[in-house]
Structure formats: C-alpha cells, structure tokens
Amino acid sequence: MPAMSNNATTTTPRQYAVKTAPRLTASGNVVSDTNDDDQPILMEAKLVEMISSLRQLIHSNQQLDEALEDCYDEDLLQALEENESVILRKRNAIRVLAAKLSRHGVNISLEDKIPRYDGSIVLKKMKERGNDKNQSGGMYL
C-alpha cells in the first residue's frame, strides 16, 4: 500500500473588511461616533439644533390640538400622542446637554429659548372624560 503524502495545502480563510452602516437618529440624522462632550462648540451647535426642532414640534402639536378641537381624527390624535412623548424626551435631552455645556463654562438659560408648553388641551380633556367615566360607578371588567 502506498503511503499517503500530506501535501495538502492549507488555505487561510478570506478576511473581508465590513463597513457598518451609519447609525441614524429618528429624524434621519447620522449619529456621530466622536465624543462631542469634549467639544463645547459642537455641543452648543447641537443644542441650538435641538431647541429649534423642539420649537417646531411644539408648534406642530399646537396646530394638531386646534385641528382636533374642530374635528376628531384618529390619525391626528395618534400623531399628537406620539409628539407629546417626543417633546418630553427632547426637553430632557436639551436640559442634559445644557448641563454638560455648563461644565465647560458655557452657561445657557433655557427658559427664554424653549416656548412654554403644558401639554395638549385635547388630550387633557380626553383624560378628564375618561376619569369621569371611571368614577361614575360603571362596570369594571
């Protein structure tokens, strides 16, 4: 019996460079991988952008509120409810960023930059009606 030779060559597996897709925010903006916390100028620019976005969202919600007071629409109501939670998140994110900026010596007052918004009038009315129905002694399942 002839001896088997070990002339089989071993190949190294191919290595591919995989580029990951950029991470995007809900609005479609690219999330930066750099640490912006060390760059107050970039942080301030981001804060201005966030405040502008929040102002537009608040204005949009006020318009939705007015439209819903005139005529009920399920899609408008859903948009209004979603915007309410986004407004809260954006306000918190703005406060956090302003606090980070203050650590760099940049003190920004937010009271005069963010419009007052106490929530949707329509949603408050709906919540009150819901509480009234629950307190009326109806049947609970």
mmCIF file with all atom_site columns, C-alpha atoms in Angstrom:
data_model
loop_
_atom_site.group_PDB
_atom_site.id
_atom_site.type_symbol
_atom_site.label_atom_id
_atom_site.label_alt_id
_atom_site.label_comp_id
_atom_site.label_asym_id
_atom_site.label_entity_id
_atom_site.label_seq_id
_atom_site.pdbx_PDB_ins_code
_atom_site.Cartn_x
_atom_site.Cartn_y
_atom_site.Cartn_z
_atom_site.occupancy
_atom_site.B_iso_or_equiv
_atom_site.pdbx_formal_charge
_atom_site.auth_seq_id
_atom_site.auth_comp_id
_atom_site.auth_asym_id
_atom_site.auth_atom_id
_atom_site.pdbx_PDB_model_num
ATOM 1   C CA . MET A 1 1   ? 0.000   0.000  0.000  1.00 0.00 ? 1   MET A CA 1
ATOM 2   C CA . PRO A 1 2   ? 1.438   3.328  -0.983 1.00 0.00 ? 2   PRO A CA 1
ATOM 3   C CA . ALA A 1 3   ? 1.892   5.821  1.789  1.00 0.00 ? 3   ALA A CA 1
ATOM 4   C CA . MET A 1 4   ? -0.295  8.884  1.658  1.00 0.00 ? 4   MET A CA 1
ATOM 5   C CA . SER A 1 5   ? 1.522   12.122 1.474  1.00 0.00 ? 5   SER A CA 1
ATOM 6   C CA . ASN A 1 6   ? 0.483   15.190 3.387  1.00 0.00 ? 6   ASN A CA 1
ATOM 7   C CA . ASN A 1 7   ? 0.916   17.584 0.521  1.00 0.00 ? 7   ASN A CA 1
ATOM 8   C CA . ALA A 1 8   ? -2.486  19.139 1.104  1.00 0.00 ? 8   ALA A CA 1
ATOM 9   C CA . THR A 1 9   ? -2.105  22.844 1.300  1.00 0.00 ? 9   THR A CA 1
ATOM 10  C CA . THR A 1 10  ? -3.899  24.770 3.969  1.00 0.00 ? 10  THR A CA 1
ATOM 11  C CA . THR A 1 11  ? -5.574  27.962 2.964  1.00 0.00 ? 11  THR A CA 1
ATOM 12  C CA . THR A 1 12  ? -6.245  30.831 5.226  1.00 0.00 ? 12  THR A CA 1
ATOM 13  C CA . PRO A 1 13  ? -9.817  31.976 5.349  1.00 0.00 ? 13  PRO A CA 1
ATOM 14  C CA . ARG A 1 14  ? -10.615 35.090 3.441  1.00 0.00 ? 14  ARG A CA 1
ATOM 15  C CA . GLN A 1 15  ? -10.965 38.187 5.504  1.00 0.00 ? 15  GLN A CA 1
ATOM 16  C CA . TYR A 1 16  ? -13.397 40.847 4.469  1.00 0.00 ? 16  TYR A CA 1
ATOM 17  C CA . ALA A 1 17  ? -13.492 44.381 5.678  1.00 0.00 ? 17  ALA A CA 1
ATOM 18  C CA . VAL A 1 18  ? -17.059 45.002 6.709  1.00 0.00 ? 18  VAL A CA 1
ATOM 19  C CA . LYS A 1 19  ? -18.165 48.581 6.924  1.00 0.00 ? 19  LYS A CA 1
ATOM 20  C CA . THR A 1 20  ? -21.021 49.100 9.266  1.00 0.00 ? 20  THR A CA 1
ATOM 21  C CA . ALA A 1 21  ? -23.858 51.299 8.179  1.00 0.00 ? 21  ALA A CA 1
ATOM 22  C CA . PRO A 1 22  ? -24.015 54.671 9.887  1.00 0.00 ? 22  PRO A CA 1
ATOM 23  C CA . ARG A 1 23  ? -26.330 54.886 12.879 1.00 0.00 ? 23  ARG A CA 1
ATOM 24  C CA . LEU A 1 24  ? -29.245 57.209 12.325 1.00 0.00 ? 24  LEU A CA 1
ATOM 25  C CA . THR A 1 25  ? -31.479 59.154 14.671 1.00 0.00 ? 25  THR A CA 1
ATOM 26  C CA . ALA A 1 26  ? -35.268 59.002 14.381 1.00 0.00 ? 26  ALA A CA 1
ATOM 27  C CA . SER A 1 27  ? -35.144 62.106 12.186 1.00 0.00 ? 27  SER A CA 1
ATOM 28  C CA . GLY A 1 28  ? -32.597 60.504 9.830  1.00 0.00 ? 28  GLY A CA 1
ATOM 29  C CA . ASN A 1 29  ? -29.518 62.390 11.037 1.00 0.00 ? 29  ASN A CA 1
ATOM 30  C CA . VAL A 1 30  ? -26.257 60.476 11.313 1.00 0.00 ? 30  VAL A CA 1
ATOM 31  C CA . VAL A 1 31  ? -25.209 59.777 14.886 1.00 0.00 ? 31  VAL A CA 1
ATOM 32  C CA . SER A 1 32  ? -21.665 60.945 15.416 1.00 0.00 ? 32  SER A CA 1
ATOM 33  C CA . ASP A 1 33  ? -19.184 58.411 16.787 1.00 0.00 ? 33  ASP A CA 1
ATOM 34  C CA . THR A 1 34  ? -16.870 61.137 18.039 1.00 0.00 ? 34  THR A CA 1
ATOM 35  C CA . ASN A 1 35  ? -17.073 62.232 21.619 1.00 0.00 ? 35  ASN A CA 1
ATOM 36  C CA . ASP A 1 36  ? -18.743 65.628 21.312 1.00 0.00 ? 36  ASP A CA 1
ATOM 37  C CA . ASP A 1 37  ? -18.669 66.034 25.096 1.00 0.00 ? 37  ASP A CA 1
ATOM 38  C CA . ASP A 1 38  ? -15.144 67.378 24.754 1.00 0.00 ? 38  ASP A CA 1
ATOM 39  C CA . GLN A 1 39  ? -16.076 69.961 22.124 1.00 0.00 ? 39  GLN A CA 1
ATOM 40  C CA . PRO A 1 40  ? -18.250 72.773 23.533 1.00 0.00 ? 40  PRO A CA 1
ATOM 41  C CA . ILE A 1 41  ? -18.670 74.444 20.148 1.00 0.00 ? 41  ILE A CA 1
ATOM 42  C CA . LEU A 1 42  ? -20.179 71.291 18.658 1.00 0.00 ? 42  LEU A CA 1
ATOM 43  C CA . MET A 1 43  ? -22.281 70.777 21.765 1.00 0.00 ? 43  MET A CA 1
ATOM 44  C CA . GLU A 1 44  ? -23.640 74.309 21.533 1.00 0.00 ? 44  GLU A CA 1
ATOM 45  C CA . ALA A 1 45  ? -24.448 73.866 17.834 1.00 0.00 ? 45  ALA A CA 1
ATOM 46  C CA . LYS A 1 46  ? -26.240 70.615 18.663 1.00 0.00 ? 46  LYS A CA 1
ATOM 47  C CA . LEU A 1 47  ? -28.173 72.391 21.430 1.00 0.00 ? 47  LEU A CA 1
ATOM 48  C CA . VAL A 1 48  ? -29.309 75.118 19.045 1.00 0.00 ? 48  VAL A CA 1
ATOM 49  C CA . GLU A 1 49  ? -30.471 72.462 16.573 1.00 0.00 ? 49  GLU A CA 1
ATOM 50  C CA . MET A 1 50  ? -32.324 70.554 19.292 1.00 0.00 ? 50  MET A CA 1
ATOM 51  C CA . ILE A 1 51  ? -34.058 73.721 20.544 1.00 0.00 ? 51  ILE A CA 1
ATOM 52  C CA . SER A 1 52  ? -35.139 74.609 17.012 1.00 0.00 ? 52  SER A CA 1
ATOM 53  C CA . SER A 1 53  ? -36.504 71.108 16.487 1.00 0.00 ? 53  SER A CA 1
ATOM 54  C CA . LEU A 1 54  ? -38.386 71.250 19.798 1.00 0.00 ? 54  LEU A CA 1
ATOM 55  C CA . ARG A 1 55  ? -39.920 74.624 18.916 1.00 0.00 ? 55  ARG A CA 1
ATOM 56  C CA . GLN A 1 56  ? -41.190 73.226 15.616 1.00 0.00 ? 56  GLN A CA 1
ATOM 57  C CA . LEU A 1 57  ? -42.600 70.160 17.336 1.00 0.00 ? 57  LEU A CA 1
ATOM 58  C CA . ILE A 1 58  ? -44.411 72.257 19.937 1.00 0.00 ? 58  ILE A CA 1
ATOM 59  C CA . HIS A 1 59  ? -45.848 74.477 17.215 1.00 0.00 ? 59  HIS A CA 1
ATOM 60  C CA . SER A 1 60  ? -46.965 71.391 15.295 1.00 0.00 ? 60  SER A CA 1
ATOM 61  C CA . ASN A 1 61  ? -48.667 69.999 18.391 1.00 0.00 ? 61  ASN A CA 1
ATOM 62  C CA . GLN A 1 62  ? -50.487 73.280 18.972 1.00 0.00 ? 62  GLN A CA 1
ATOM 63  C CA . GLN A 1 63  ? -51.791 73.104 15.404 1.00 0.00 ? 63  GLN A CA 1
ATOM 64  C CA . LEU A 1 64  ? -52.850 69.485 15.889 1.00 0.00 ? 64  LEU A CA 1
ATOM 65  C CA . ASP A 1 65  ? -54.635 70.500 19.083 1.00 0.00 ? 65  ASP A CA 1
ATOM 66  C CA . GLU A 1 66  ? -56.585 73.198 17.233 1.00 0.00 ? 66  GLU A CA 1
ATOM 67  C CA . ALA A 1 67  ? -57.479 70.838 14.398 1.00 0.00 ? 67  ALA A CA 1
ATOM 68  C CA . LEU A 1 68  ? -58.683 68.155 16.816 1.00 0.00 ? 68  LEU A CA 1
ATOM 69  C CA . GLU A 1 69  ? -60.862 70.631 18.704 1.00 0.00 ? 69  GLU A CA 1
ATOM 70  C CA . ASP A 1 70  ? -62.670 71.352 15.419 1.00 0.00 ? 70  ASP A CA 1
ATOM 71  C CA . CYS A 1 71  ? -62.921 67.799 14.127 1.00 0.00 ? 71  CYS A CA 1
ATOM 72  C CA . TYR A 1 72  ? -61.923 64.461 15.661 1.00 0.00 ? 72  TYR A CA 1
ATOM 73  C CA . ASP A 1 73  ? -59.489 62.417 13.589 1.00 0.00 ? 73  ASP A CA 1
ATOM 74  C CA . GLU A 1 74  ? -57.813 59.215 14.822 1.00 0.00 ? 74  GLU A CA 1
ATOM 75  C CA . ASP A 1 75  ? -54.605 59.805 12.820 1.00 0.00 ? 75  ASP A CA 1
ATOM 76  C CA . LEU A 1 76  ? -54.212 63.341 14.168 1.00 0.00 ? 76  LEU A CA 1
ATOM 77  C CA . LEU A 1 77  ? -54.825 62.090 17.685 1.00 0.00 ? 77  LEU A CA 1
ATOM 78  C CA . GLN A 1 78  ? -52.167 59.412 17.293 1.00 0.00 ? 78  GLN A CA 1
ATOM 79  C CA . ALA A 1 79  ? -49.673 61.983 15.978 1.00 0.00 ? 79  ALA A CA 1
ATOM 80  C CA . LEU A 1 80  ? -50.499 64.278 18.897 1.00 0.00 ? 80  LEU A CA 1
ATOM 81  C CA . GLU A 1 81  ? -49.934 61.495 21.449 1.00 0.00 ? 81  GLU A CA 1
ATOM 82  C CA . GLU A 1 82  ? -46.629 60.485 19.859 1.00 0.00 ? 82  GLU A CA 1
ATOM 83  C CA . ASN A 1 83  ? -45.456 64.096 19.745 1.00 0.00 ? 83  ASN A CA 1
ATOM 84  C CA . GLU A 1 84  ? -46.229 64.526 23.443 1.00 0.00 ? 84  GLU A CA 1
ATOM 85  C CA . SER A 1 85  ? -43.724 61.841 24.400 1.00 0.00 ? 85  SER A CA 1
ATOM 86  C CA . VAL A 1 86  ? -41.146 63.130 21.915 1.00 0.00 ? 86  VAL A CA 1
ATOM 87  C CA . ILE A 1 87  ? -41.471 66.641 23.365 1.00 0.00 ? 87  ILE A CA 1
ATOM 88  C CA . LEU A 1 88  ? -40.750 65.307 26.855 1.00 0.00 ? 88  LEU A CA 1
ATOM 89  C CA . ARG A 1 89  ? -37.710 63.349 25.643 1.00 0.00 ? 89  ARG A CA 1
ATOM 90  C CA . LYS A 1 90  ? -36.348 66.320 23.691 1.00 0.00 ? 90  LYS A CA 1
ATOM 91  C CA . ARG A 1 91  ? -36.814 68.683 26.656 1.00 0.00 ? 91  ARG A CA 1
ATOM 92  C CA . ASN A 1 92  ? -34.883 66.289 28.885 1.00 0.00 ? 92  ASN A CA 1
ATOM 93  C CA . ALA A 1 93  ? -32.128 65.834 26.302 1.00 0.00 ? 93  ALA A CA 1
ATOM 94  C CA . ILE A 1 94  ? -31.811 69.618 25.961 1.00 0.00 ? 94  ILE A CA 1
ATOM 95  C CA . ARG A 1 95  ? -31.512 70.017 29.737 1.00 0.00 ? 95  ARG A CA 1
ATOM 96  C CA . VAL A 1 96  ? -28.828 67.321 29.883 1.00 0.00 ? 96  VAL A CA 1
ATOM 97  C CA . LEU A 1 97  ? -26.853 68.930 27.069 1.00 0.00 ? 97  LEU A CA 1
ATOM 98  C CA . ALA A 1 98  ? -27.137 72.378 28.665 1.00 0.00 ? 98  ALA A CA 1
ATOM 99  C CA . ALA A 1 99  ? -25.820 70.897 31.927 1.00 0.00 ? 99  ALA A CA 1
ATOM 100 C CA . LYS A 1 100 ? -22.853 69.363 30.074 1.00 0.00 ? 100 LYS A CA 1
ATOM 101 C CA . LEU A 1 101 ? -22.156 72.733 28.492 1.00 0.00 ? 101 LEU A CA 1
ATOM 102 C CA . SER A 1 102 ? -22.207 74.439 31.872 1.00 0.00 ? 102 SER A CA 1
ATOM 103 C CA . ARG A 1 103 ? -19.412 72.075 32.971 1.00 0.00 ? 103 ARG A CA 1
ATOM 104 C CA . HIS A 1 104 ? -17.353 73.631 30.165 1.00 0.00 ? 104 HIS A CA 1
ATOM 105 C CA . GLY A 1 105 ? -18.148 77.128 31.401 1.00 0.00 ? 105 GLY A CA 1
ATOM 106 C CA . VAL A 1 106 ? -20.892 77.819 28.857 1.00 0.00 ? 106 VAL A CA 1
ATOM 107 C CA . ASN A 1 107 ? -23.993 78.807 30.798 1.00 0.00 ? 107 ASN A CA 1
ATOM 108 C CA . ILE A 1 108 ? -27.164 78.901 28.734 1.00 0.00 ? 108 ILE A CA 1
ATOM 109 C CA . SER A 1 109 ? -30.566 79.903 30.037 1.00 0.00 ? 109 SER A CA 1
ATOM 110 C CA . LEU A 1 110 ? -33.241 77.681 28.508 1.00 0.00 ? 110 LEU A CA 1
ATOM 111 C CA . GLU A 1 111 ? -36.323 79.466 29.871 1.00 0.00 ? 111 GLU A CA 1
ATOM 112 C CA . ASP A 1 112 ? -36.294 82.125 27.158 1.00 0.00 ? 112 ASP A CA 1
ATOM 113 C CA . LYS A 1 113 ? -35.396 79.706 24.348 1.00 0.00 ? 113 LYS A CA 1
ATOM 114 C CA . ILE A 1 114 ? -37.987 76.976 24.773 1.00 0.00 ? 114 ILE A CA 1
ATOM 115 C CA . PRO A 1 115 ? -41.621 78.020 24.433 1.00 0.00 ? 115 PRO A CA 1
ATOM 116 C CA . ARG A 1 116 ? -43.955 77.133 27.267 1.00 0.00 ? 116 ARG A CA 1
ATOM 117 C CA . TYR A 1 117 ? -45.960 74.021 26.535 1.00 0.00 ? 117 TYR A CA 1
ATOM 118 C CA . ASP A 1 118 ? -48.194 72.483 29.169 1.00 0.00 ? 118 ASP A CA 1
ATOM 119 C CA . GLY A 1 119 ? -49.381 69.604 27.040 1.00 0.00 ? 119 GLY A CA 1
ATOM 120 C CA . SER A 1 120 ? -52.252 69.048 24.684 1.00 0.00 ? 120 SER A CA 1
ATOM 121 C CA . ILE A 1 121 ? -55.601 70.542 25.649 1.00 0.00 ? 121 ILE A CA 1
ATOM 122 C CA . VAL A 1 122 ? -57.409 67.813 23.717 1.00 0.00 ? 122 VAL A CA 1
ATOM 123 C CA . LEU A 1 123 ? -55.513 65.018 25.480 1.00 0.00 ? 123 LEU A CA 1
ATOM 124 C CA . LYS A 1 124 ? -56.197 66.613 28.864 1.00 0.00 ? 124 LYS A CA 1
ATOM 125 C CA . LYS A 1 125 ? -59.926 66.823 28.072 1.00 0.00 ? 125 LYS A CA 1
ATOM 126 C CA . MET A 1 126 ? -59.960 63.191 26.946 1.00 0.00 ? 126 MET A CA 1
ATOM 127 C CA . LYS A 1 127 ? -58.174 62.117 30.112 1.00 0.00 ? 127 LYS A CA 1
ATOM 128 C CA . GLU A 1 128 ? -60.657 64.049 32.273 1.00 0.00 ? 128 GLU A CA 1
ATOM 129 C CA . ARG A 1 129 ? -63.585 62.435 30.450 1.00 0.00 ? 129 ARG A CA 1
ATOM 130 C CA . GLY A 1 130 ? -62.000 59.036 30.989 1.00 0.00 ? 130 GLY A CA 1
ATOM 131 C CA . ASN A 1 131 ? -61.568 59.725 34.701 1.00 0.00 ? 131 ASN A CA 1
ATOM 132 C CA . ASP A 1 132 ? -65.177 60.927 34.945 1.00 0.00 ? 132 ASP A CA 1
ATOM 133 C CA . LYS A 1 133 ? -66.423 57.713 33.317 1.00 0.00 ? 133 LYS A CA 1
ATOM 134 C CA . ASN A 1 134 ? -64.342 55.565 35.667 1.00 0.00 ? 134 ASN A CA 1
ATOM 135 C CA . GLN A 1 135 ? -65.628 57.443 38.716 1.00 0.00 ? 135 GLN A CA 1
ATOM 136 C CA . SER A 1 136 ? -69.268 57.186 37.652 1.00 0.00 ? 136 SER A CA 1
ATOM 137 C CA . GLY A 1 137 ? -69.578 53.705 39.092 1.00 0.00 ? 137 GLY A CA 1
ATOM 138 C CA . GLY A 1 138 ? -69.600 51.877 35.787 1.00 0.00 ? 138 GLY A CA 1
ATOM 139 C CA . MET A 1 139 ? -68.889 48.200 35.411 1.00 0.00 ? 139 MET A CA 1
ATOM 140 C CA . TYR A 1 140 ? -65.264 47.159 35.597 1.00 0.00 ? 140 TYR A CA 1
ATOM 141 C CA . LEU A 1 141 ? -64.019 44.105 33.794 1.00 0.00 ? 141 LEU A CA 1
#
